[in-house]
């Protein structure tokens, strides 16, 4: 099969979702209204609450939610064949992720920019909301730990990315000053920033940077872990306009430049898909991994992600200028992530075939040909770009690896910031003065994430991290709880029919992710991985309690509305 068909079908589906489905939901179900005063204007402080151009905000939101997950997840999932991963990424983006992200952002904007956990407290119950916050905190903890490990792995594997990856920070700092302090033209600043970023790529290829093999008892991998968390701690307390917004915006631009180059290369090369369409089960060291339900939590953010709801209601909602921007930022943020996942699938199922030219490319040899993991995105995609547009393979490979590192880093920036918000909120609720301060809360967030990265994650048997299935299951459970909370809001607003656009995807995601969490619970018990076993137990227990409470609330709301109708 020609990979070009995957590209064409995927892009057409995304366009249909944007122009038709998202427009219907925004106008008929959510009823977005520009007369509504958004939190960015109501609580404007130019630190967290900042009215922001929707294009800049989209860049910040999209690159924050994208991270490494839409690359890592699909790159692992295609081991079950290209068809299930492709279908879940495309349909999941259009009908699940887009609606989840847009509705979570809308719910937060309508509730003073509060987090989805706080919104849950308001509409479902105080105790339930606190349980919800535990799930959110655990997802953030796993996101920061897993992405820290992934960035460290990529930094060791591709030293050519170090100069452009860290140079992007300096570019973003200058860009923030240029836009907000000196009021320079956004288009001009964008062109200069993106040009500067890409100018660093050949420099990085020419001057690769590697850390010492050992320093103070730490190997180079762990040295990068330490450096990354120190950076994230600092970045998370800076005003959003100074680093996060411009960094995420320029990353969003470079993503679409990179995707355009990769997509154009696919059109030119028309590579053959060497993967089989379906492999129901994969033999792993611990036994067999069955496609259902594990595929859905492995793809994770490539189709729908609870982390998006955290970002939508944590930082993005505080920067929405007009309520109509909710559709543009929320739904297109999900489409951007889906586009990245689609590119990853093509790079992995077709690009690796170009690298293995001369080898047996029969689909039956897929298991031995494909080793799995995000490394195949940079290698396979680099091979397609090199053959398609003539870039040297090393440059193409560096561009795609840089994309992975920059996305993961921006997610960690916001992830630590969001953890800090929750810790400060707990400090207020439980009257712990030390946790109310920005500094102590940030240190606690960094320390916990660092501990899990060093002790609880570890390298998996291939290129993924061992925590990935648990992260995926917890992340999807959080997405289902977010959709459930939005459904309660819609039902309470007497939009019972409209709530089906959130209730239907919620039911499917909740079923698959809860099932997967139970499967992984057994796996962690057999492996005697008590840290991940304990985290999984907490997630399962909290999810059950939140779902039962939400269903009880829905039943009560419907009874009250029925009584009103009869009175």
Short mmCIF file of N, CA, C and O in Angstrom, two decimals, residues 24-68:
data_model
loop_
_atom_site.label_atom_id
_atom_site.label_comp_id
_atom_site.label_asym_id
_atom_site.label_seq_id
_atom_site.Cartn_x
_atom_site.Cartn_y
_atom_site.Cartn_z
N UNK A 24 -20.36 23.02 14.23
CA UNK A 24 -21.67 22.63 14.76
C UNK A 24 -21.65 22.60 16.29
O UNK A 24 -22.53 23.16 16.94
N UNK A 25 -20.64 21.96 16.87
CA UNK A 25 -20.56 21.85 18.33
C UNK A 25 -20.38 23.22 18.97
O UNK A 25 -21.01 23.54 19.99
N UNK A 26 -19.52 24.06 18.37
CA UNK A 26 -19.24 25.38 18.94
C UNK A 26 -20.48 26.27 18.95
O UNK A 26 -20.74 26.99 19.93
N UNK A 27 -21.26 26.23 17.86
CA UNK A 27 -22.40 27.14 17.75
C UNK A 27 -23.69 26.59 18.36
O UNK A 27 -24.45 27.32 18.99
N UNK A 28 -23.92 25.29 18.20
CA UNK A 28 -25.20 24.71 18.63
C UNK A 28 -25.15 24.09 20.03
O UNK A 28 -26.17 24.08 20.73
N UNK A 29 -24.00 23.57 20.44
CA UNK A 29 -23.91 22.89 21.74
C UNK A 29 -23.28 23.79 22.80
O UNK A 29 -23.89 24.07 23.84
N UNK A 30 -22.08 24.29 22.52
CA UNK A 30 -21.40 25.14 23.50
C UNK A 30 -21.91 26.57 23.46
O UNK A 30 -21.81 27.31 24.44
N UNK A 31 -22.42 27.00 22.29
CA UNK A 31 -22.99 28.34 22.11
C UNK A 31 -21.99 29.44 22.51
O UNK A 31 -22.26 30.27 23.39
N UNK A 32 -20.84 29.43 21.83
CA UNK A 32 -19.79 30.41 22.12
C UNK A 32 -20.30 31.81 21.82
O UNK A 32 -20.94 32.05 20.80
N UNK A 33 -19.97 32.75 22.69
CA UNK A 33 -20.50 34.11 22.60
C UNK A 33 -19.41 35.13 22.91
O UNK A 33 -18.87 35.15 24.02
N UNK A 34 -19.10 35.99 21.95
CA UNK A 34 -18.05 36.99 22.15
C UNK A 34 -18.45 38.11 23.09
O UNK A 34 -17.62 38.93 23.49
N UNK A 35 -19.73 38.17 23.47
CA UNK A 35 -20.16 39.17 24.45
C UNK A 35 -19.74 38.79 25.87
O UNK A 35 -19.72 39.63 26.76
N UNK A 36 -19.41 37.52 26.06
CA UNK A 36 -19.00 37.06 27.38
C UNK A 36 -17.59 37.57 27.70
O UNK A 36 -16.68 37.46 26.87
N UNK A 37 -17.40 38.13 28.90
CA UNK A 37 -16.10 38.66 29.32
C UNK A 37 -15.23 37.51 29.82
O UNK A 37 -15.52 36.88 30.83
N UNK A 38 -14.15 37.26 29.11
CA UNK A 38 -13.30 36.12 29.45
C UNK A 38 -12.44 36.42 30.68
O UNK A 38 -12.19 37.58 31.01
N UNK A 39 -11.95 35.37 31.37
CA UNK A 39 -11.10 35.57 32.55
C UNK A 39 -9.85 36.39 32.24
O UNK A 39 -9.34 37.10 33.12
N UNK A 40 -9.32 36.31 31.02
CA UNK A 40 -8.12 37.05 30.65
C UNK A 40 -8.34 38.56 30.81
O UNK A 40 -7.41 39.30 31.16
N UNK A 41 -9.57 39.02 30.57
CA UNK A 41 -9.91 40.44 30.74
C UNK A 41 -10.39 40.72 32.16
O UNK A 41 -10.06 41.75 32.75
N UNK A 42 -11.16 39.81 32.72
CA UNK A 42 -11.73 40.02 34.05
C UNK A 42 -10.66 40.07 35.15
O UNK A 42 -10.76 40.85 36.09
N UNK A 43 -9.63 39.22 35.01
CA UNK A 43 -8.60 39.13 36.05
C UNK A 43 -7.21 39.49 35.52
O UNK A 43 -6.20 39.01 36.03
N UNK A 44 -7.15 40.29 34.50
CA UNK A 44 -5.88 40.60 33.83
C UNK A 44 -4.80 41.04 34.82
O UNK A 44 -4.99 41.98 35.59
N UNK A 45 -3.64 40.33 34.81
CA UNK A 45 -2.51 40.69 35.67
C UNK A 45 -1.18 40.67 34.92
O UNK A 45 -0.13 40.94 35.50
N UNK A 46 -1.23 40.32 33.61
CA UNK A 46 -0.04 40.26 32.75
C UNK A 46 1.00 39.25 33.24
O UNK A 46 2.17 39.33 32.86
N UNK A 47 0.58 38.30 34.07
CA UNK A 47 1.46 37.21 34.48
C UNK A 47 0.84 35.87 34.06
O UNK A 47 1.37 35.16 33.23
N UNK A 48 -0.32 35.56 34.64
CA UNK A 48 -1.05 34.36 34.26
C UNK A 48 -2.27 34.70 33.40
O UNK A 48 -2.59 33.98 32.46
N UNK A 49 -2.96 35.80 33.73
CA UNK A 49 -4.13 36.24 32.97
C UNK A 49 -3.71 37.31 31.97
O UNK A 49 -3.47 38.47 32.33
N UNK A 50 -3.60 36.89 30.71
CA UNK A 50 -3.08 37.78 29.67
C UNK A 50 -3.91 37.60 28.39
O UNK A 50 -3.84 36.55 27.76
N UNK A 51 -4.74 38.59 27.98
CA UNK A 51 -5.47 38.49 26.71
C UNK A 51 -4.47 38.32 25.56
O UNK A 51 -3.55 39.13 25.41
N UNK A 52 -4.64 37.26 24.79
CA UNK A 52 -3.60 36.88 23.83
C UNK A 52 -4.17 36.67 22.43
O UNK A 52 -5.27 36.10 22.28
N UNK A 53 -3.44 37.13 21.45
CA UNK A 53 -3.77 36.87 20.05
C UNK A 53 -4.01 35.38 19.86
O UNK A 53 -3.24 34.54 20.33
N UNK A 54 -5.09 35.02 19.17
CA UNK A 54 -5.46 33.61 19.09
C UNK A 54 -4.42 32.75 18.37
O UNK A 54 -4.29 31.55 18.66
N UNK A 55 -3.66 33.34 17.45
CA UNK A 55 -2.62 32.57 16.76
C UNK A 55 -1.46 32.27 17.70
O UNK A 55 -0.92 31.17 17.70
N UNK A 56 -1.09 33.27 18.51
CA UNK A 56 -0.02 33.06 19.50
C UNK A 56 -0.49 32.06 20.55
O UNK A 56 0.26 31.15 20.94
N UNK A 57 -1.73 32.21 20.99
CA UNK A 57 -2.26 31.32 22.02
C UNK A 57 -2.39 29.90 21.48
O UNK A 57 -2.11 28.93 22.20
N UNK A 58 -2.81 29.78 20.23
CA UNK A 58 -2.87 28.45 19.62
C UNK A 58 -1.49 27.81 19.63
O UNK A 58 -1.34 26.62 19.97
N UNK A 59 -0.46 28.58 19.27
CA UNK A 59 0.90 28.04 19.27
C UNK A 59 1.31 27.57 20.65
O UNK A 59 1.88 26.50 20.83
N UNK A 60 1.02 28.40 21.67
CA UNK A 60 1.35 28.04 23.06
C UNK A 60 0.58 26.80 23.49
O UNK A 60 1.16 25.85 24.03
N UNK A 61 -0.73 26.79 23.21
CA UNK A 61 -1.57 25.67 23.63
C UNK A 61 -1.18 24.38 22.90
O UNK A 61 -0.98 23.33 23.54
N UNK A 62 -1.06 24.46 21.59
CA UNK A 62 -0.81 23.27 20.80
C UNK A 62 0.52 22.61 21.15
O UNK A 62 0.61 21.41 21.36
N UNK A 63 1.58 23.42 21.22
CA UNK A 63 2.89 22.82 21.51
C UNK A 63 2.99 22.35 22.96
O UNK A 63 3.76 21.45 23.26
N UNK A 64 2.19 22.95 23.84
CA UNK A 64 2.16 22.47 25.22
C UNK A 64 1.49 21.11 25.30
O UNK A 64 1.99 20.19 25.97
N UNK A 65 0.36 20.94 24.62
CA UNK A 65 -0.36 19.67 24.70
C UNK A 65 0.29 18.61 23.83
O UNK A 65 0.17 17.41 24.13
N UNK A 66 1.00 19.01 22.77
CA UNK A 66 1.57 18.02 21.86
C UNK A 66 2.65 17.19 22.54
O UNK A 66 2.56 15.99 22.64
N UNK A 67 3.67 17.85 23.04
CA UNK A 67 4.72 17.13 23.74
C UNK A 67 5.31 16.02 22.90
O UNK A 67 5.31 16.05 21.66
N UNK A 68 5.80 15.01 23.58
CA UNK A 68 6.39 13.86 22.89
C UNK A 68 5.37 12.76 22.66
O UNK A 68 5.61 11.84 21.88
#
